[in-house]
Amino acid sequence: IRPGIPISPPHSLQKAAVAEKLAEELLTDHRIPRAGTVLDLGSGQGLTSVFLAKEYGFRVYAADLWSDPAENRKFFAAMGLSPEQITPVKADAENLPFERNFFDAVVSIDSYNYFGRNENYLDEKLLPYVKKDGLLYLSFPGMKKDCHHALPPELLLSWTPEQLDYLHDTDYWRSIFGKSRGAELLSLCEMESNEEVWNDWLVCENEYAVNDRKSMQAGGGEYLNFIDCQLIAVPEKFPAFRYQFRRKNEICRQSVHFAQYFQTDPHFFFQSAVKSIICFIHVSFPLSDGDSKSASFHPEI
């Protein structure tokens, strides 16, 4: 077993609640197509997979190295799901057994931090199986601020330094994803349901939750969170699309910035809004590749 990764204990209502809350917040306003083919990466015993199939209508592949596909298949059938709706797969995240460009999206709850800390993992091990414009929705435990240089004694009540090395803050993950050549980072933030999810987990009656209580009851929760990360697959061979997508994201961020000034400086707001509209038209309806390279129209916003 990998360090710090237990074999999942039996299904429970508390564990189901944790999985559903994380998935529900993560997929708020998602853009995965209805009936899209989705990889639930690190699916464990399939609680999230069931939620994805039942609530969203996705065609789910529940991939996990440590769970038993036969047991998961029985569980899925008991939940009223057919093999056409959900398929359990025994798979190593480092060596996925799927065809290339197969998935419309990847969803990963409470597992990506175990294998995704390698900065090459995303480009080399995962993105080859995701379609162009495919989406990745990742939720995993983290730290509010990395403190590995001086670990608080509260955290060491439940976890070793080696286990805590799986937890990092948003700056760390922004650096990791920023090095990807094949994906654009859409958003990265602390999850709003952080405290509620931890509370739900701690009332689970299994040895892992019981062990975690020691740190959390001593105040360790002030250092920990859950992280929401969303990306889009944009292969290197589409540099123009990468530029356009990045510019559109900048415009969205600027729009929020403009709104803050509307009350105090309407003139600034309307002037900036006009520039944003012009820039949006420019990146949405670009010139040909040849003309785009020589174009010098880059309004300041």
PDB file of C-alpha atoms in Angstrom:
ATOM      1  CA  ILE A   1       0.000   0.000   0.000  1.00  0.00           C
ATOM      2  CA  ARG A   2       1.293   3.496  -0.804  1.00  0.00           C
ATOM      3  CA  PRO A   3       2.367   5.465   2.299  1.00  0.00           C
ATOM      4  CA  GLY A   4      -0.530   7.252   3.895  1.00  0.00           C
ATOM      5  CA  ILE A   5      -3.161   5.707   1.630  1.00  0.00           C
ATOM      6  CA  PRO A   6      -5.359   3.202   3.444  1.00  0.00           C
ATOM      7  CA  ILE A   7      -7.551   0.643   1.774  1.00  0.00           C
ATOM      8  CA  SER A   8     -11.029   2.160   1.893  1.00  0.00           C
ATOM      9  CA  PRO A   9     -13.198   0.970   4.785  1.00  0.00           C
ATOM     10  CA  PRO A  10     -16.757  -0.184   4.074  1.00  0.00           C
ATOM     11  CA  HIS A  11     -19.340   2.173   2.622  1.00  0.00           C
ATOM     12  CA  SER A  12     -21.097   4.438   5.108  1.00  0.00           C
ATOM     13  CA  LEU A  13     -23.620   7.257   5.025  1.00  0.00           C
ATOM     14  CA  GLN A  14     -20.990   9.637   6.378  1.00  0.00           C
ATOM     15  CA  LYS A  15     -18.503   8.731   3.655  1.00  0.00           C
ATOM     16  CA  ALA A  16     -21.222   9.091   1.028  1.00  0.00           C
ATOM     17  CA  ALA A  17     -22.085  12.531   2.389  1.00  0.00           C
ATOM     18  CA  VAL A  18     -18.455  13.629   2.189  1.00  0.00           C
ATOM     19  CA  ALA A  19     -18.091  12.399  -1.407  1.00  0.00           C
ATOM     20  CA  GLU A  20     -21.349  14.002  -2.525  1.00  0.00           C
ATOM     21  CA  LYS A  21     -20.614  17.374  -0.927  1.00  0.00           C
ATOM     22  CA  LEU A  22     -17.199  17.578  -2.506  1.00  0.00           C
ATOM     23  CA  ALA A  23     -18.489  16.504  -5.925  1.00  0.00           C
ATOM     24  CA  GLU A  24     -21.492  18.800  -5.794  1.00  0.00           C
ATOM     25  CA  GLU A  25     -19.423  21.892  -5.001  1.00  0.00           C
ATOM     26  CA  LEU A  26     -16.701  20.921  -7.461  1.00  0.00           C
ATOM     27  CA  LEU A  27     -19.212  20.489 -10.315  1.00  0.00           C
ATOM     28  CA  THR A  28     -21.221  23.648  -9.691  1.00  0.00           C
ATOM     29  CA  ASP A  29     -21.774  25.219 -13.137  1.00  0.00           C
ATOM     30  CA  HIS A  30     -19.757  22.422 -14.748  1.00  0.00           C
ATOM     31  CA  ARG A  31     -19.496  22.216 -18.541  1.00  0.00           C
ATOM     32  CA  ILE A  32     -19.294  18.461 -19.015  1.00  0.00           C
ATOM     33  CA  PRO A  33     -21.770  17.362 -21.719  1.00  0.00           C
ATOM     34  CA  ARG A  34     -24.810  15.356 -20.647  1.00  0.00           C
ATOM     35  CA  ALA A  35     -24.060  11.645 -21.093  1.00  0.00           C
ATOM     36  CA  GLY A  36     -20.383  12.565 -21.430  1.00  0.00           C
ATOM     37  CA  THR A  37     -17.745   9.910 -20.812  1.00  0.00           C
ATOM     38  CA  VAL A  38     -16.115  10.664 -17.464  1.00  0.00           C
ATOM     39  CA  LEU A  39     -13.145   9.122 -15.687  1.00  0.00           C
ATOM     40  CA  ASP A  40     -13.530   8.981 -11.910  1.00  0.00           C
ATOM     41  CA  LEU A  41      -9.828   8.796 -11.104  1.00  0.00           C
ATOM     42  CA  GLY A  42      -8.994   7.229  -7.756  1.00  0.00           C
ATOM     43  CA  SER A  43     -12.611   6.189  -7.289  1.00  0.00           C
ATOM     44  CA  GLY A  44     -12.104   3.958  -4.253  1.00  0.00           C
ATOM     45  CA  GLN A  45     -15.241   1.914  -3.696  1.00  0.00           C
ATOM     46  CA  GLY A  46     -17.205   4.049  -6.126  1.00  0.00           C
ATOM     47  CA  LEU A  47     -19.253   6.426  -3.947  1.00  0.00           C
ATOM     48  CA  THR A  48     -18.404   9.398  -6.152  1.00  0.00           C
ATOM     49  CA  SER A  49     -18.859   7.295  -9.283  1.00  0.00           C
ATOM     50  CA  VAL A  50     -22.439   6.460  -8.292  1.00  0.00           C
ATOM     51  CA  PHE A  51     -23.151  10.130  -7.636  1.00  0.00           C
ATOM     52  CA  LEU A  52     -21.757  11.132 -11.034  1.00  0.00           C
ATOM     53  CA  ALA A  53     -23.824   8.522 -12.867  1.00  0.00           C
ATOM     54  CA  LYS A  54     -27.081   9.043 -10.977  1.00  0.00           C
ATOM     55  CA  GLU A  55     -27.129  12.819 -10.514  1.00  0.00           C
ATOM     56  CA  TYR A  56     -25.476  13.968 -13.727  1.00  0.00           C
ATOM     57  CA  GLY A  57     -26.138  11.163 -16.192  1.00  0.00           C
ATOM     58  CA  PHE A  58     -22.469  10.681 -17.097  1.00  0.00           C
ATOM     59  CA  ARG A  59     -21.065   7.465 -18.516  1.00  0.00           C
ATOM     60  CA  VAL A  60     -18.561   6.732 -15.745  1.00  0.00           C
ATOM     61  CA  TYR A  61     -15.390   4.676 -15.613  1.00  0.00           C
ATOM     62  CA  ALA A  62     -14.489   4.141 -11.949  1.00  0.00           C
ATOM     63  CA  ALA A  63     -10.723   3.641 -11.948  1.00  0.00           C
ATOM     64  CA  ASP A  64      -8.859   2.644  -8.794  1.00  0.00           C
ATOM     65  CA  LEU A  65      -5.800   0.543  -8.002  1.00  0.00           C
ATOM     66  CA  TRP A  66      -6.732  -0.557  -4.499  1.00  0.00           C
ATOM     67  CA  SER A  67     -10.410  -1.514  -4.728  1.00  0.00           C
ATOM     68  CA  ASP A  68     -11.870  -4.762  -6.083  1.00  0.00           C
ATOM     69  CA  PRO A  69     -13.737  -4.266  -9.399  1.00  0.00           C
ATOM     70  CA  ALA A  70     -15.934  -7.300  -8.680  1.00  0.00           C
ATOM     71  CA  GLU A  71     -17.065  -5.833  -5.360  1.00  0.00           C
ATOM     72  CA  ASN A  72     -17.594  -2.424  -6.932  1.00  0.00           C
ATOM     73  CA  ARG A  73     -19.633  -4.012  -9.726  1.00  0.00           C
ATOM     74  CA  LYS A  74     -21.939  -5.590  -7.132  1.00  0.00           C
ATOM     75  CA  PHE A  75     -22.269  -2.265  -5.344  1.00  0.00           C
ATOM     76  CA  PHE A  76     -23.127  -0.422  -8.574  1.00  0.00           C
ATOM     77  CA  ALA A  77     -25.751  -3.033  -9.449  1.00  0.00           C
ATOM     78  CA  ALA A  78     -27.260  -2.721  -5.966  1.00  0.00           C
ATOM     79  CA  MET A  79     -27.511   1.030  -6.585  1.00  0.00           C
ATOM     80  CA  GLY A  80     -29.537   0.362  -9.734  1.00  0.00           C
ATOM     81  CA  LEU A  81     -26.807   1.186 -12.229  1.00  0.00           C
ATOM     82  CA  SER A  82     -26.120  -0.887 -15.333  1.00  0.00           C
ATOM     83  CA  PRO A  83     -22.709  -1.732 -16.846  1.00  0.00           C
ATOM     84  CA  GLU A  84     -23.541   0.734 -19.609  1.00  0.00           C
ATOM     85  CA  GLN A  85     -23.791   3.516 -17.034  1.00  0.00           C
ATOM     86  CA  ILE A  86     -20.769   2.733 -14.905  1.00  0.00           C
ATOM     87  CA  THR A  87     -17.756   0.452 -15.282  1.00  0.00           C
ATOM     88  CA  PRO A  88     -15.256  -0.410 -12.523  1.00  0.00           C
ATOM     89  CA  VAL A  89     -11.640  -0.653 -13.685  1.00  0.00           C
ATOM     90  CA  LYS A  90      -8.585  -1.741 -11.725  1.00  0.00           C
ATOM     91  CA  ALA A  91      -6.029   0.798 -12.886  1.00  0.00           C
ATOM     92  CA  ASP A  92      -2.859   2.506 -11.769  1.00  0.00           C
ATOM     93  CA  ALA A  93      -3.061   6.282 -12.211  1.00  0.00           C
ATOM     94  CA  GLU A  94       0.494   6.120 -13.588  1.00  0.00           C
ATOM     95  CA  ASN A  95      -0.462   3.614 -16.287  1.00  0.00           C
ATOM     96  CA  LEU A  96      -4.081   4.074 -17.362  1.00  0.00           C
ATOM     97  CA  PRO A  97      -5.500   1.354 -19.676  1.00  0.00           C
ATOM     98  CA  PHE A  98      -7.666   3.538 -21.921  1.00  0.00           C
ATOM     99  CA  GLU A  99      -7.632   4.688 -25.522  1.00  0.00           C
ATOM    100  CA  ARG A 100      -6.215   8.113 -26.211  1.00  0.00           C
ATOM    101  CA  ASN A 101      -8.632  11.057 -26.456  1.00  0.00           C
ATOM    102  CA  PHE A 102     -11.308   8.918 -24.821  1.00  0.00           C
ATOM    103  CA  PHE A 103     -12.737  11.037 -21.999  1.00  0.00           C
ATOM    104  CA  ASP A 104     -14.833  14.189 -22.112  1.00  0.00           C
ATOM    105  CA  ALA A 105     -13.790  14.903 -18.530  1.00  0.00           C
ATOM    106  CA  VAL A 106     -11.889  13.666 -15.518  1.00  0.00           C
ATOM    107  CA  VAL A 107     -13.249  13.955 -11.990  1.00  0.00           C
ATOM    108  CA  SER A 108     -11.015  13.103  -9.066  1.00  0.00           C
ATOM    109  CA  ILE A 109     -12.107  13.369  -5.435  1.00  0.00           C
ATOM    110  CA  ASP A 110      -9.630  13.014  -2.570  1.00  0.00           C
ATOM    111  CA  SER A 111      -6.863  11.298  -4.531  1.00  0.00           C
ATOM    112  CA  TYR A 112      -5.063  13.545  -7.041  1.00  0.00           C
ATOM    113  CA  ASN A 113      -2.607  14.827  -4.427  1.00  0.00           C
ATOM    114  CA  TYR A 114      -1.120  11.331  -4.100  1.00  0.00           C
ATOM    115  CA  PHE A 115       0.086  11.003  -7.692  1.00  0.00           C
ATOM    116  CA  GLY A 116      -0.262  14.484  -9.215  1.00  0.00           C
ATOM    117  CA  ARG A 117       2.609  16.140  -7.324  1.00  0.00           C
ATOM    118  CA  ASN A 118       4.946  15.050 -10.091  1.00  0.00           C
ATOM    119  CA  GLU A 119       4.909  18.082 -12.399  1.00  0.00           C
ATOM    120  CA  ASN A 120       5.063  15.793 -15.464  1.00  0.00           C
ATOM    121  CA  TYR A 121       2.160  13.599 -14.404  1.00  0.00           C
ATOM    122  CA  LEU A 122      -0.622  15.703 -15.927  1.00  0.00           C
ATOM    123  CA  ASP A 123       0.915  16.034 -19.392  1.00  0.00           C
ATOM    124  CA  GLU A 124       2.436  12.573 -19.667  1.00  0.00           C
ATOM    125  CA  LYS A 125       0.124  10.256 -17.721  1.00  0.00           C
ATOM    126  CA  LEU A 126      -3.371  11.784 -17.783  1.00  0.00           C
ATOM    127  CA  LEU A 127      -3.979  14.288 -20.579  1.00  0.00           C
ATOM    128  CA  PRO A 128      -3.290  11.803 -23.401  1.00  0.00           C
ATOM    129  CA  TYR A 129      -6.604  10.134 -22.516  1.00  0.00           C
ATOM    130  CA  VAL A 130      -8.608  13.389 -22.437  1.00  0.00           C
ATOM    131  CA  LYS A 131     -10.182  14.931 -25.519  1.00  0.00           C
ATOM    132  CA  LYS A 132      -9.156  18.380 -26.697  1.00  0.00           C
ATOM    133  CA  ASP A 133     -11.250  20.879 -24.729  1.00  0.00           C
ATOM    134  CA  GLY A 134     -11.878  18.117 -22.188  1.00  0.00           C
ATOM    135  CA  LEU A 135     -12.317  19.265 -18.601  1.00  0.00           C
ATOM    136  CA  LEU A 136     -10.641  18.209 -15.377  1.00  0.00           C
ATOM    137  CA  TYR A 137     -12.340  18.712 -12.007  1.00  0.00           C
ATOM    138  CA  LEU A 138     -10.077  17.886  -9.077  1.00  0.00           C
ATOM    139  CA  SER A 139     -10.758  18.075  -5.352  1.00  0.00           C
ATOM    140  CA  PHE A 140      -8.216  17.004  -2.770  1.00  0.00           C
ATOM    141  CA  PRO A 141      -7.123  17.789   0.784  1.00  0.00           C
ATOM    142  CA  GLY A 142      -4.468  20.438   1.228  1.00  0.00           C
ATOM    143  CA  MET A 143      -2.953  23.029   3.497  1.00  0.00           C
ATOM    144  CA  LYS A 144      -4.067  26.621   3.891  1.00  0.00           C
ATOM    145  CA  LYS A 145      -0.376  27.556   3.866  1.00  0.00           C
ATOM    146  CA  ASP A 146       2.510  25.148   3.407  1.00  0.00           C
ATOM    147  CA  CYS A 147       4.279  24.604   6.725  1.00  0.00           C
ATOM    148  CA  HIS A 148       6.506  21.620   5.984  1.00  0.00           C
ATOM    149  CA  HIS A 149       9.564  23.505   7.172  1.00  0.00           C
ATOM    150  CA  ALA A 150       8.070  23.618  10.678  1.00  0.00           C
ATOM    151  CA  LEU A 151       5.179  21.187  11.040  1.00  0.00           C
ATOM    152  CA  PRO A 152       2.755  22.138  13.845  1.00  0.00           C
ATOM    153  CA  PRO A 153       2.692  19.569  16.664  1.00  0.00           C
ATOM    154  CA  GLU A 154      -1.107  19.363  16.321  1.00  0.00           C
ATOM    155  CA  LEU A 155      -0.768  17.762  12.883  1.00  0.00           C
ATOM    156  CA  LEU A 156       1.838  15.289  14.068  1.00  0.00           C
ATOM    157  CA  LEU A 157      -0.670  13.805  16.510  1.00  0.00           C
ATOM    158  CA  SER A 158      -2.338  11.971  13.605  1.00  0.00           C
ATOM    159  CA  TRP A 159       0.100  12.011  10.684  1.00  0.00           C
ATOM    160  CA  THR A 160       3.789  11.504  10.020  1.00  0.00           C
ATOM    161  CA  PRO A 161       5.850  14.081   8.077  1.00  0.00           C
ATOM    162  CA  GLU A 162       5.847  11.644   5.146  1.00  0.00           C
ATOM    163  CA  GLN A 163       2.050  11.500   5.116  1.00  0.00           C
ATOM    164  CA  LEU A 164       1.756  15.277   5.446  1.00  0.00           C
ATOM    165  CA  ASP A 165       3.963  15.675   2.375  1.00  0.00           C
ATOM    166  CA  TYR A 166       0.869  14.761   0.343  1.00  0.00           C
ATOM    167  CA  LEU A 167      -0.754  18.026   1.498  1.00  0.00           C
ATOM    168  CA  HIS A 168       0.154  21.407   0.001  1.00  0.00           C
ATOM    169  CA  ASP A 169      -1.359  24.853  -0.454  1.00  0.00           C
ATOM    170  CA  THR A 170      -2.848  26.524  -3.527  1.00  0.00           C
ATOM    171  CA  ASP A 171       0.424  28.293  -4.396  1.00  0.00           C
ATOM    172  CA  TYR A 172       2.167  24.930  -4.621  1.00  0.00           C
ATOM    173  CA  TRP A 173      -0.510  23.503  -6.916  1.00  0.00           C
ATOM    174  CA  ARG A 174      -0.626  26.662  -9.025  1.00  0.00           C
ATOM    175  CA  SER A 175       3.085  26.180  -9.657  1.00  0.00           C
ATOM    176  CA  ILE A 176       2.590  22.514 -10.587  1.00  0.00           C
ATOM    177  CA  PHE A 177      -0.292  23.142 -12.997  1.00  0.00           C
ATOM    178  CA  GLY A 178       1.361  26.257 -14.397  1.00  0.00           C
ATOM    179  CA  LYS A 179       4.106  24.068 -15.858  1.00  0.00           C
ATOM    180  CA  SER A 180       1.660  22.016 -17.911  1.00  0.00           C
ATOM    181  CA  ARG A 181       2.052  22.304 -21.675  1.00  0.00           C
ATOM    182  CA  GLY A 182      -1.298  20.689 -22.394  1.00  0.00           C
ATOM    183  CA  ALA A 183      -3.778  22.239 -19.971  1.00  0.00           C
ATOM    184  CA  GLU A 184      -4.943  25.676 -18.898  1.00  0.00           C
ATOM    185  CA  LEU A 185      -5.838  26.354 -15.287  1.00  0.00           C
ATOM    186  CA  LEU A 186      -9.402  27.672 -15.058  1.00  0.00           C
ATOM    187  CA  SER A 187      -9.658  28.070 -11.299  1.00  0.00           C
ATOM    188  CA  LEU A 188      -7.867  27.056  -8.115  1.00  0.00           C
ATOM    189  CA  CYS A 189      -9.225  27.870  -4.683  1.00  0.00           C
ATOM    190  CA  GLU A 190     -10.122  26.584  -1.247  1.00  0.00           C
ATOM    191  CA  MET A 191     -13.471  24.796  -1.167  1.00  0.00           C
ATOM    192  CA  GLU A 192     -16.294  26.509   0.690  1.00  0.00           C
ATOM    193  CA  SER A 193     -17.489  23.230   2.204  1.00  0.00           C
ATOM    194  CA  ASN A 194     -14.089  22.638   3.808  1.00  0.00           C
ATOM    195  CA  GLU A 195     -15.171  22.727   7.465  1.00  0.00           C
ATOM    196  CA  GLU A 196     -18.416  20.847   6.844  1.00  0.00           C
ATOM    197  CA  VAL A 197     -16.642  18.097   4.933  1.00  0.00           C
ATOM    198  CA  TRP A 198     -14.054  17.616   7.666  1.00  0.00           C
ATOM    199  CA  ASN A 199     -16.796  17.420  10.300  1.00  0.00           C
ATOM    200  CA  ASP A 200     -18.660  14.789   8.274  1.00  0.00           C
ATOM    201  CA  TRP A 201     -15.495  12.749   7.894  1.00  0.00           C
ATOM    202  CA  LEU A 202     -14.571  12.874  11.573  1.00  0.00           C
ATOM    203  CA  VAL A 203     -17.868  11.310  12.683  1.00  0.00           C
ATOM    204  CA  CYS A 204     -17.220   8.249  10.515  1.00  0.00           C
ATOM    205  CA  GLU A 205     -16.657   5.197  12.708  1.00  0.00           C
ATOM    206  CA  ASN A 206     -13.564   3.735  11.112  1.00  0.00           C
ATOM    207  CA  GLU A 207      -9.958   3.622  12.254  1.00  0.00           C
ATOM    208  CA  TYR A 208      -8.775   6.313   9.868  1.00  0.00           C
ATOM    209  CA  ALA A 209     -11.340   8.913  10.872  1.00  0.00           C
ATOM    210  CA  VAL A 210     -10.794   8.046  14.549  1.00  0.00           C
ATOM    211  CA  ASN A 211      -7.048   8.588  14.123  1.00  0.00           C
ATOM    212  CA  ASP A 212      -7.611  11.934  12.373  1.00  0.00           C
ATOM    213  CA  ARG A 213      -9.686  13.193  15.309  1.00  0.00           C
ATOM    214  CA  LYS A 214      -6.587  13.516  17.487  1.00  0.00           C
ATOM    215  CA  SER A 215      -5.136  16.267  15.329  1.00  0.00           C
ATOM    216  CA  MET A 216      -8.408  17.960  14.513  1.00  0.00           C
ATOM    217  CA  GLN A 217      -9.562  18.104  18.118  1.00  0.00           C
ATOM    218  CA  ALA A 218      -6.210  19.680  19.039  1.00  0.00           C
ATOM    219  CA  GLY A 219      -6.763  22.481  16.512  1.00  0.00           C
ATOM    220  CA  GLY A 220      -5.082  20.992  13.469  1.00  0.00           C
ATOM    221  CA  GLY A 221      -8.011  22.032  11.303  1.00  0.00           C
ATOM    222  CA  GLU A 222      -6.746  25.610  11.181  1.00  0.00           C
ATOM    223  CA  TYR A 223      -3.921  24.419   8.919  1.00  0.00           C
ATOM    224  CA  LEU A 224      -5.937  22.180   6.575  1.00  0.00           C
ATOM    225  CA  ASN A 225      -8.466  22.622   3.806  1.00  0.00           C
ATOM    226  CA  PHE A 226      -9.868  21.053   0.653  1.00  0.00           C
ATOM    227  CA  ILE A 227      -8.776  22.451  -2.699  1.00  0.00           C
ATOM    228  CA  ASP A 228     -10.938  22.929  -5.807  1.00  0.00           C
ATOM    229  CA  CYS A 229      -9.014  22.811  -9.085  1.00  0.00           C
ATOM    230  CA  GLN A 230     -10.441  23.019 -12.598  1.00  0.00           C
ATOM    231  CA  LEU A 231      -8.524  22.765 -15.872  1.00  0.00           C
ATOM    232  CA  ILE A 232      -9.173  22.440 -19.589  1.00  0.00           C
ATOM    233  CA  ALA A 233      -7.134  20.298 -21.975  1.00  0.00           C
ATOM    234  CA  VAL A 234      -5.550  22.491 -24.638  1.00  0.00           C
ATOM    235  CA  PRO A 235      -2.832  20.606 -26.569  1.00  0.00           C
ATOM    236  CA  GLU A 236       0.398  22.341 -27.554  1.00  0.00           C
ATOM    237  CA  LYS A 237      -0.423  22.072 -31.232  1.00  0.00           C
ATOM    238  CA  PHE A 238      -3.221  24.615 -30.735  1.00  0.00           C
ATOM    239  CA  PRO A 239      -1.195  27.674 -29.581  1.00  0.00           C
ATOM    240  CA  ALA A 240      -3.685  30.153 -31.004  1.00  0.00           C
ATOM    241  CA  PHE A 241      -6.475  28.609 -28.955  1.00  0.00           C
ATOM    242  CA  ARG A 242      -4.259  28.728 -25.859  1.00  0.00           C
ATOM    243  CA  TYR A 243      -3.721  32.468 -26.421  1.00  0.00           C
ATOM    244  CA  GLN A 244      -7.402  33.154 -27.011  1.00  0.00           C
ATOM    245  CA  PHE A 245      -8.471  31.143 -23.967  1.00  0.00           C
ATOM    246  CA  ARG A 246      -5.930  32.879 -21.732  1.00  0.00           C
ATOM    247  CA  ARG A 247      -7.090  36.310 -22.958  1.00  0.00           C
ATOM    248  CA  LYS A 248     -10.743  35.446 -22.306  1.00  0.00           C
ATOM    249  CA  ASN A 249      -9.874  34.425 -18.759  1.00  0.00           C
ATOM    250  CA  GLU A 250      -8.079  37.741 -18.290  1.00  0.00           C
ATOM    251  CA  ILE A 251     -11.154  39.586 -19.517  1.00  0.00           C
ATOM    252  CA  CYS A 252     -13.386  37.751 -17.032  1.00  0.00           C
ATOM    253  CA  ARG A 253     -11.064  38.667 -14.185  1.00  0.00           C
ATOM    254  CA  GLN A 254     -10.945  42.285 -15.343  1.00  0.00           C
ATOM    255  CA  SER A 255     -14.753  42.414 -15.451  1.00  0.00           C
ATOM    256  CA  VAL A 256     -14.886  41.650 -11.738  1.00  0.00           C
ATOM    257  CA  HIS A 257     -12.239  44.319 -11.160  1.00  0.00           C
ATOM    258  CA  PHE A 258     -14.224  46.899 -13.145  1.00  0.00           C
ATOM    259  CA  ALA A 259     -17.394  46.237 -11.171  1.00  0.00           C
ATOM    260  CA  GLN A 260     -15.636  47.193  -7.958  1.00  0.00           C
ATOM    261  CA  TYR A 261     -15.088  50.696  -9.310  1.00  0.00           C
ATOM    262  CA  PHE A 262     -18.534  51.232 -10.775  1.00  0.00           C
ATOM    263  CA  GLN A 263     -19.972  52.977  -7.740  1.00  0.00           C
ATOM    264  CA  THR A 264     -17.024  55.353  -7.258  1.00  0.00           C
ATOM    265  CA  ASP A 265     -15.915  55.950 -10.834  1.00  0.00           C
ATOM    266  CA  PRO A 266     -18.587  55.190 -13.496  1.00  0.00           C
ATOM    267  CA  HIS A 267     -16.488  56.835 -16.225  1.00  0.00           C
ATOM    268  CA  PHE A 268     -13.604  54.402 -15.587  1.00  0.00           C
ATOM    269  CA  PHE A 269     -16.037  51.490 -15.564  1.00  0.00           C
ATOM    270  CA  PHE A 270     -17.656  52.262 -18.927  1.00  0.00           C
ATOM    271  CA  GLN A 271     -14.359  53.108 -20.596  1.00  0.00           C
ATOM    272  CA  SER A 272     -12.826  49.830 -19.436  1.00  0.00           C
ATOM    273  CA  ALA A 273     -15.946  47.858 -20.343  1.00  0.00           C
ATOM    274  CA  VAL A 274     -15.791  49.111 -23.945  1.00  0.00           C
ATOM    275  CA  LYS A 275     -12.137  48.058 -24.170  1.00  0.00           C
ATOM    276  CA  SER A 276     -13.023  44.625 -22.816  1.00  0.00           C
ATOM    277  CA  ILE A 277     -15.772  44.145 -25.416  1.00  0.00           C
ATOM    278  CA  ILE A 278     -13.397  45.120 -28.215  1.00  0.00           C
ATOM    279  CA  CYS A 279     -10.747  42.716 -26.908  1.00  0.00           C
ATOM    280  CA  PHE A 280     -13.288  39.894 -26.537  1.00  0.00           C
ATOM    281  CA  ILE A 281     -14.356  40.308 -30.170  1.00  0.00           C
ATOM    282  CA  HIS A 282     -10.710  40.290 -31.190  1.00  0.00           C
ATOM    283  CA  VAL A 283      -9.885  36.984 -29.512  1.00  0.00           C
ATOM    284  CA  SER A 284     -13.225  35.331 -30.309  1.00  0.00           C
ATOM    285  CA  PHE A 285     -13.018  36.061 -34.040  1.00  0.00           C
ATOM    286  CA  PRO A 286      -9.281  36.090 -34.757  1.00  0.00           C
ATOM    287  CA  LEU A 287      -7.604  36.815 -38.049  1.00  0.00           C
ATOM    288  CA  SER A 288      -6.042  33.998 -40.033  1.00  0.00           C
ATOM    289  CA  ASP A 289      -2.894  32.455 -38.577  1.00  0.00           C
ATOM    290  CA  GLY A 290      -0.682  34.488 -40.886  1.00  0.00           C
ATOM    291  CA  ASP A 291      -2.430  37.768 -40.106  1.00  0.00           C
ATOM    292  CA  SER A 292      -2.612  37.009 -36.391  1.00  0.00           C
ATOM    293  CA  LYS A 293       1.168  36.834 -36.137  1.00  0.00           C
ATOM    294  CA  SER A 294       1.576  40.306 -37.630  1.00  0.00           C
ATOM    295  CA  ALA A 295      -1.399  41.903 -35.910  1.00  0.00           C
ATOM    296  CA  SER A 296      -0.472  44.568 -33.357  1.00  0.00           C
ATOM    297  CA  PHE A 297      -3.937  45.186 -31.948  1.00  0.00           C
ATOM    298  CA  HIS A 298      -3.562  44.527 -28.207  1.00  0.00           C
ATOM    299  CA  PRO A 299      -5.700  47.050 -26.283  1.00  0.00           C
ATOM    300  CA  GLU A 300      -4.658  47.682 -22.705  1.00  0.00           C
ATOM    301  CA  ILE A 301      -7.347  46.732 -20.217  1.00  0.00           C
TER     302      ILE A 301
END
